[in-house]
Amino acid sequence: MKNAHESKKTSLLYLQIADKAIGIIQSRRLQPHDPVPSEGELAKLFGVSRMTSKLALERLVEQGLVYRLPRRGTFLSGPRDGEPYNGVLPLESKALPVEEKQSKQIALIVPHLSDYTSKIIAAAEIEVRKYNCDLILKISKDKDDEDRCLQRLVEGGIDGIVLFPQGRKTCSDQVLRLKLQQFPIVIIDRIFREVQIDCVYHDHYKGSYQMTQYLIEKGHREIGYTSNSIDKYH
């Protein structure tokens, strides 16, 4: 009887924590795809076990109010079919300006200016002109500045973004949020394997293989290789 009583108590408790989590979401005025309180944060706030807070978040997942991403956390879902959430005030993303523009604007964010990135900028400028678009160039200073650039461009009504990221090995939360919002964004010179996102990057493995194969076919047997430090994300 004691175990059954404790089980019932835990069941009621996690439902209470789920309701309190909804209250936090409302009070913080979170937007769709914003991170919601984690298991650890809920457990600390309300003095419950992590298992109880985990059950509470799973309850919100079942209701379609939040969704979970492995190793990233729990995020607020977007409205479904224009309907408000159960028990949660409708939260909508910031609307982009609706004023008409004579031409669309495409932003290109690069981490620095060099011969390499200058060629990318020149090529992008040629392409956007073909489609009567304007190219907006941003040079990010660091990873935090890159996130600020992305946010300001979206809030300013940019139509699409081409991003040459800072030295990241994984997708940033800001980029992931734009992806989940189905905002037009393309990553260049990087591939983030933990999320499906449009990208253009060098296939260094295939390129090295073909170069080596070419040298072997020419009769060379002692082939050297020189490189900078090797990063897996390249």
mmCIF file of C-alpha atoms in Angstrom:
data_model
loop_
_atom_site.group_PDB
_atom_site.id
_atom_site.type_symbol
_atom_site.label_atom_id
_atom_site.label_comp_id
_atom_site.label_asym_id
_atom_site.label_seq_id
_atom_site.Cartn_x
_atom_site.Cartn_y
_atom_site.Cartn_z
ATOM 1 C CA MET A 1 0.000 0.000 0.000
ATOM 2 C CA LYS A 2 2.879 2.330 0.771
ATOM 3 C CA ASN A 3 4.415 1.910 -2.665
ATOM 4 C CA ALA A 4 1.056 2.502 -4.357
ATOM 5 C CA HIS A 5 0.511 5.638 -2.267
ATOM 6 C CA GLU A 6 3.968 6.979 -3.106
ATOM 7 C CA SER A 7 3.408 6.237 -6.793
ATOM 8 C CA LYS A 8 0.124 8.161 -6.760
ATOM 9 C CA LYS A 9 1.769 11.064 -4.936
ATOM 10 C CA THR A 10 4.593 11.207 -7.514
ATOM 11 C CA SER A 11 2.039 11.064 -10.331
ATOM 12 C CA LEU A 12 0.133 14.037 -8.941
ATOM 13 C CA LEU A 13 3.361 15.929 -8.256
ATOM 14 C CA TYR A 14 4.702 15.742 -11.795
ATOM 15 C CA LEU A 15 1.382 17.065 -13.104
ATOM 16 C CA GLN A 16 1.702 20.019 -10.723
ATOM 17 C CA ILE A 17 5.262 20.662 -11.915
ATOM 18 C CA ALA A 18 4.053 20.503 -15.531
ATOM 19 C CA ASP A 19 1.470 23.215 -14.763
ATOM 20 C CA LYS A 20 4.110 25.321 -13.026
ATOM 21 C CA ALA A 21 6.416 24.937 -16.026
ATOM 22 C CA ILE A 22 3.631 26.336 -18.211
ATOM 23 C CA GLY A 23 3.406 29.298 -15.861
ATOM 24 C CA ILE A 24 7.139 29.921 -16.228
ATOM 25 C CA ILE A 25 6.844 29.797 -20.013
ATOM 26 C CA GLN A 26 4.068 32.386 -19.882
ATOM 27 C CA SER A 27 5.825 34.653 -17.400
ATOM 28 C CA ARG A 28 9.048 34.642 -19.408
ATOM 29 C CA ARG A 29 7.080 35.368 -22.601
ATOM 30 C CA LEU A 30 9.009 32.682 -24.456
ATOM 31 C CA GLN A 31 8.657 32.486 -28.226
ATOM 32 C CA PRO A 32 8.318 29.316 -30.324
ATOM 33 C CA HIS A 33 11.620 27.386 -30.442
ATOM 34 C CA ASP A 34 13.007 29.198 -27.378
ATOM 35 C CA PRO A 35 14.529 26.859 -24.734
ATOM 36 C CA VAL A 36 12.226 26.104 -21.805
ATOM 37 C CA PRO A 37 13.350 25.312 -18.223
ATOM 38 C CA SER A 38 15.448 22.152 -18.084
ATOM 39 C CA GLU A 39 14.919 19.108 -15.844
ATOM 40 C CA GLY A 40 17.634 20.371 -13.524
ATOM 41 C CA GLU A 41 16.215 23.897 -13.356
ATOM 42 C CA LEU A 42 12.699 22.666 -12.571
ATOM 43 C CA ALA A 43 14.013 20.254 -9.944
ATOM 44 C CA LYS A 44 15.957 23.041 -8.235
ATOM 45 C CA LEU A 45 13.142 25.592 -8.448
ATOM 46 C CA PHE A 46 10.480 23.371 -6.906
ATOM 47 C CA GLY A 47 12.579 21.052 -4.747
ATOM 48 C CA VAL A 48 11.654 17.837 -6.576
ATOM 49 C CA SER A 49 13.672 14.988 -8.044
ATOM 50 C CA ARG A 50 14.992 15.108 -11.609
ATOM 51 C CA MET A 51 12.767 12.132 -12.394
ATOM 52 C CA THR A 52 9.697 14.153 -11.403
ATOM 53 C CA SER A 53 10.782 17.122 -13.505
ATOM 54 C CA LYS A 54 11.556 14.775 -16.403
ATOM 55 C CA LEU A 55 8.041 13.349 -16.222
ATOM 56 C CA ALA A 56 6.659 16.883 -16.152
ATOM 57 C CA LEU A 57 8.491 17.817 -19.365
ATOM 58 C CA GLU A 58 7.441 14.554 -21.008
ATOM 59 C CA ARG A 59 3.861 15.491 -20.147
ATOM 60 C CA LEU A 60 4.297 18.792 -22.021
ATOM 61 C CA VAL A 61 5.827 16.913 -24.956
ATOM 62 C CA GLU A 62 2.741 14.635 -25.091
ATOM 63 C CA GLN A 63 0.537 17.729 -25.156
ATOM 64 C CA GLY A 64 2.523 19.148 -28.059
ATOM 65 C CA LEU A 65 3.573 22.216 -26.074
ATOM 66 C CA VAL A 66 7.313 21.520 -26.217
ATOM 67 C CA TYR A 67 9.722 19.271 -28.101
ATOM 68 C CA ARG A 68 13.059 17.774 -27.107
ATOM 69 C CA LEU A 69 16.349 17.534 -29.016
ATOM 70 C CA PRO A 70 19.027 15.058 -27.894
ATOM 71 C CA ARG A 71 21.948 16.742 -26.084
ATOM 72 C CA ARG A 72 20.397 20.185 -26.704
ATOM 73 C CA GLY A 73 17.418 20.489 -24.416
ATOM 74 C CA THR A 74 13.688 21.180 -24.515
ATOM 75 C CA PHE A 75 12.143 23.925 -26.668
ATOM 76 C CA LEU A 76 8.759 25.608 -26.978
ATOM 77 C CA SER A 77 6.685 24.328 -29.887
ATOM 78 C CA GLY A 78 5.007 26.579 -32.431
ATOM 79 C CA PRO A 79 1.203 26.919 -32.784
ATOM 80 C CA ARG A 80 -0.439 24.099 -34.703
ATOM 81 C CA ASP A 81 -2.888 25.085 -37.426
ATOM 82 C CA GLY A 82 -3.224 28.525 -35.869
ATOM 83 C CA GLU A 83 -4.756 27.114 -32.679
ATOM 84 C CA PRO A 84 -3.620 28.225 -29.197
ATOM 85 C CA TYR A 85 -1.872 25.792 -26.901
ATOM 86 C CA ASN A 86 -3.859 23.879 -24.270
ATOM 87 C CA GLY A 87 -3.622 26.040 -21.192
ATOM 88 C CA VAL A 88 -0.983 28.314 -22.682
ATOM 89 C CA LEU A 89 -1.532 31.726 -24.178
ATOM 90 C CA PRO A 90 -0.735 31.749 -27.897
ATOM 91 C CA LEU A 91 2.859 32.832 -28.406
ATOM 92 C CA GLU A 92 3.804 33.927 -31.875
ATOM 93 C CA SER A 93 7.169 34.712 -33.365
ATOM 94 C CA LYS A 94 8.029 38.300 -34.078
ATOM 95 C CA ALA A 95 6.447 39.298 -37.346
ATOM 96 C CA LEU A 96 8.737 40.497 -40.053
ATOM 97 C CA PRO A 97 7.998 43.882 -41.601
ATOM 98 C CA VAL A 98 5.295 43.609 -44.241
ATOM 99 C CA GLU A 99 6.085 46.775 -46.117
ATOM 100 C CA GLU A 100 6.781 46.130 -49.768
ATOM 101 C CA LYS A 101 10.318 46.173 -51.065
ATOM 102 C CA GLN A 102 11.348 46.807 -54.629
ATOM 103 C CA SER A 103 13.892 43.999 -54.449
ATOM 104 C CA LYS A 104 14.671 41.205 -52.042
ATOM 105 C CA GLN A 105 17.677 41.403 -49.763
ATOM 106 C CA ILE A 106 20.063 38.525 -49.164
ATOM 107 C CA ALA A 107 22.616 38.778 -46.369
ATOM 108 C CA LEU A 108 26.082 37.242 -46.485
ATOM 109 C CA ILE A 109 27.891 36.879 -43.146
ATOM 110 C CA VAL A 110 31.614 36.090 -43.241
ATOM 111 C CA PRO A 111 34.112 35.755 -40.354
ATOM 112 C CA HIS A 112 36.851 37.822 -42.000
ATOM 113 C CA LEU A 113 38.014 39.418 -45.233
ATOM 114 C CA SER A 114 40.625 37.472 -47.192
ATOM 115 C CA ASP A 115 41.323 36.455 -50.777
ATOM 116 C CA TYR A 116 39.133 33.408 -50.191
ATOM 117 C CA THR A 117 36.112 35.207 -48.682
ATOM 118 C CA SER A 118 36.484 38.088 -51.175
ATOM 119 C CA LYS A 119 35.929 35.628 -54.014
ATOM 120 C CA ILE A 120 32.833 34.297 -52.247
ATOM 121 C CA ILE A 121 31.490 37.833 -51.820
ATOM 122 C CA ALA A 122 32.135 38.674 -55.468
ATOM 123 C CA ALA A 123 30.417 35.484 -56.661
ATOM 124 C CA ALA A 124 27.424 36.095 -54.379
ATOM 125 C CA GLU A 125 27.085 39.670 -55.662
ATOM 126 C CA ILE A 126 26.997 38.435 -59.258
ATOM 127 C CA GLU A 127 24.286 35.891 -58.472
ATOM 128 C CA VAL A 128 21.959 38.170 -56.477
ATOM 129 C CA ARG A 129 22.050 40.768 -59.256
ATOM 130 C CA LYS A 130 20.793 38.154 -61.714
ATOM 131 C CA TYR A 131 17.596 37.905 -59.683
ATOM 132 C CA ASN A 132 17.189 41.635 -58.963
ATOM 133 C CA CYS A 133 18.228 41.191 -55.336
ATOM 134 C CA ASP A 134 20.533 43.217 -53.103
ATOM 135 C CA LEU A 135 23.446 41.743 -51.165
ATOM 136 C CA ILE A 136 23.930 42.854 -47.559
ATOM 137 C CA LEU A 137 27.417 42.077 -46.235
ATOM 138 C CA LYS A 138 28.199 41.496 -42.557
ATOM 139 C CA ILE A 139 31.611 40.635 -41.069
ATOM 140 C CA SER A 140 31.237 38.890 -37.724
ATOM 141 C CA LYS A 141 33.843 39.547 -35.027
ATOM 142 C CA ASP A 142 33.324 36.364 -33.013
ATOM 143 C CA LYS A 143 30.696 33.713 -32.301
ATOM 144 C CA ASP A 144 28.574 35.995 -30.108
ATOM 145 C CA ASP A 145 28.681 38.763 -32.709
ATOM 146 C CA GLU A 146 27.668 36.233 -35.360
ATOM 147 C CA ASP A 147 24.535 35.408 -33.342
ATOM 148 C CA ARG A 148 23.766 39.126 -32.949
ATOM 149 C CA CYS A 149 24.147 39.659 -36.693
ATOM 150 C CA LEU A 150 21.732 36.815 -37.416
ATOM 151 C CA GLN A 151 19.153 38.140 -34.972
ATOM 152 C CA ARG A 152 19.320 41.734 -36.207
ATOM 153 C CA LEU A 153 19.099 40.707 -39.850
ATOM 154 C CA VAL A 154 15.993 38.602 -39.244
ATOM 155 C CA GLU A 155 14.351 41.308 -37.133
ATOM 156 C CA GLY A 156 15.176 43.814 -39.887
ATOM 157 C CA GLY A 157 13.226 41.808 -42.453
ATOM 158 C CA ILE A 158 16.036 40.174 -44.440
ATOM 159 C CA ASP A 159 14.751 37.656 -46.997
ATOM 160 C CA GLY A 160 17.503 35.067 -46.684
ATOM 161 C CA ILE A 161 20.950 34.513 -45.198
ATOM 162 C CA VAL A 162 24.151 32.880 -46.414
ATOM 163 C CA LEU A 163 26.368 32.182 -43.409
ATOM 164 C CA PHE A 164 30.100 31.449 -43.341
ATOM 165 C CA PRO A 165 30.292 30.534 -39.626
ATOM 166 C CA GLN A 166 33.001 31.326 -37.159
ATOM 167 C CA GLY A 167 35.112 28.316 -36.141
ATOM 168 C CA ARG A 168 32.218 26.209 -34.908
ATOM 169 C CA LYS A 169 32.175 22.429 -34.787
ATOM 170 C CA THR A 170 28.444 22.246 -33.990
ATOM 171 C CA CYS A 171 25.391 24.210 -35.041
ATOM 172 C CA SER A 172 24.712 27.289 -32.891
ATOM 173 C CA ASP A 173 21.385 27.683 -31.090
ATOM 174 C CA GLN A 174 20.618 30.776 -33.173
ATOM 175 C CA VAL A 175 21.092 28.898 -36.463
ATOM 176 C CA LEU A 176 19.090 25.952 -35.144
ATOM 177 C CA ARG A 177 16.249 28.294 -34.170
ATOM 178 C CA LEU A 178 16.166 29.784 -37.689
ATOM 179 C CA LYS A 179 16.168 26.284 -39.175
ATOM 180 C CA LEU A 180 13.219 25.257 -37.002
ATOM 181 C CA GLN A 181 11.383 28.427 -38.014
ATOM 182 C CA GLN A 182 11.995 27.403 -41.662
ATOM 183 C CA PHE A 183 13.861 30.631 -42.333
ATOM 184 C CA PRO A 184 15.884 30.532 -45.601
ATOM 185 C CA ILE A 185 19.515 30.039 -44.510
ATOM 186 C CA VAL A 186 22.464 28.321 -46.179
ATOM 187 C CA ILE A 187 25.741 27.429 -44.456
ATOM 188 C CA ILE A 188 28.982 27.589 -46.434
ATOM 189 C CA ASP A 189 32.367 25.977 -45.731
ATOM 190 C CA ARG A 190 30.901 23.930 -42.861
ATOM 191 C CA ILE A 191 28.662 20.938 -42.358
ATOM 192 C CA PHE A 192 26.710 20.433 -39.132
ATOM 193 C CA ARG A 193 25.965 16.718 -39.057
ATOM 194 C CA GLU A 194 23.691 16.879 -35.998
ATOM 195 C CA VAL A 195 21.000 18.781 -37.931
ATOM 196 C CA GLN A 196 19.777 18.700 -41.524
ATOM 197 C CA ILE A 197 20.441 22.158 -42.923
ATOM 198 C CA ASP A 198 21.320 23.386 -46.407
ATOM 199 C CA CYS A 199 25.078 23.768 -46.765
ATOM 200 C CA VAL A 200 27.855 24.058 -49.338
ATOM 201 C CA TYR A 201 31.241 22.729 -48.293
ATOM 202 C CA HIS A 202 34.429 21.149 -49.601
ATOM 203 C CA ASP A 203 34.651 17.368 -49.713
ATOM 204 C CA HIS A 204 38.249 17.222 -48.491
ATOM 205 C CA TYR A 205 38.200 13.441 -48.214
ATOM 206 C CA LYS A 206 37.168 12.905 -51.827
ATOM 207 C CA GLY A 207 39.508 15.633 -53.062
ATOM 208 C CA SER A 208 42.505 14.089 -51.263
ATOM 209 C CA TYR A 209 41.543 10.651 -52.539
ATOM 210 C CA GLN A 210 41.392 11.836 -56.149
ATOM 211 C CA MET A 211 44.714 13.683 -55.897
ATOM 212 C CA THR A 212 46.409 10.640 -54.408
ATOM 213 C CA GLN A 213 44.851 8.369 -57.029
ATOM 214 C CA TYR A 214 46.124 10.673 -59.783
ATOM 215 C CA LEU A 215 49.692 10.580 -58.430
ATOM 216 C CA ILE A 216 49.604 6.789 -58.112
ATOM 217 C CA GLU A 217 48.410 6.455 -61.705
ATOM 218 C CA LYS A 218 51.385 8.611 -62.730
ATOM 219 C CA GLY A 219 53.714 6.095 -61.127
ATOM 220 C CA HIS A 220 54.457 7.883 -57.866
ATOM 221 C CA ARG A 221 54.717 5.690 -54.765
ATOM 222 C CA GLU A 222 56.197 7.867 -52.027
ATOM 223 C CA ILE A 223 53.497 10.513 -51.531
ATOM 224 C CA GLY A 224 53.701 13.102 -48.771
ATOM 225 C CA TYR A 225 50.914 15.146 -47.190
ATOM 226 C CA THR A 226 51.242 18.513 -45.441
ATOM 227 C CA SER A 227 48.386 20.175 -43.583
ATOM 228 C CA ASN A 228 47.397 22.532 -40.811
ATOM 229 C CA SER A 229 45.811 21.016 -37.730
ATOM 230 C CA ILE A 230 42.953 18.788 -38.873
ATOM 231 C CA ASP A 231 39.445 19.627 -37.612
ATOM 232 C CA LYS A 232 36.694 17.057 -38.029
ATOM 233 C CA TYR A 233 34.117 19.656 -39.066
ATOM 234 C CA HIS A 234 36.157 20.377 -42.204
#
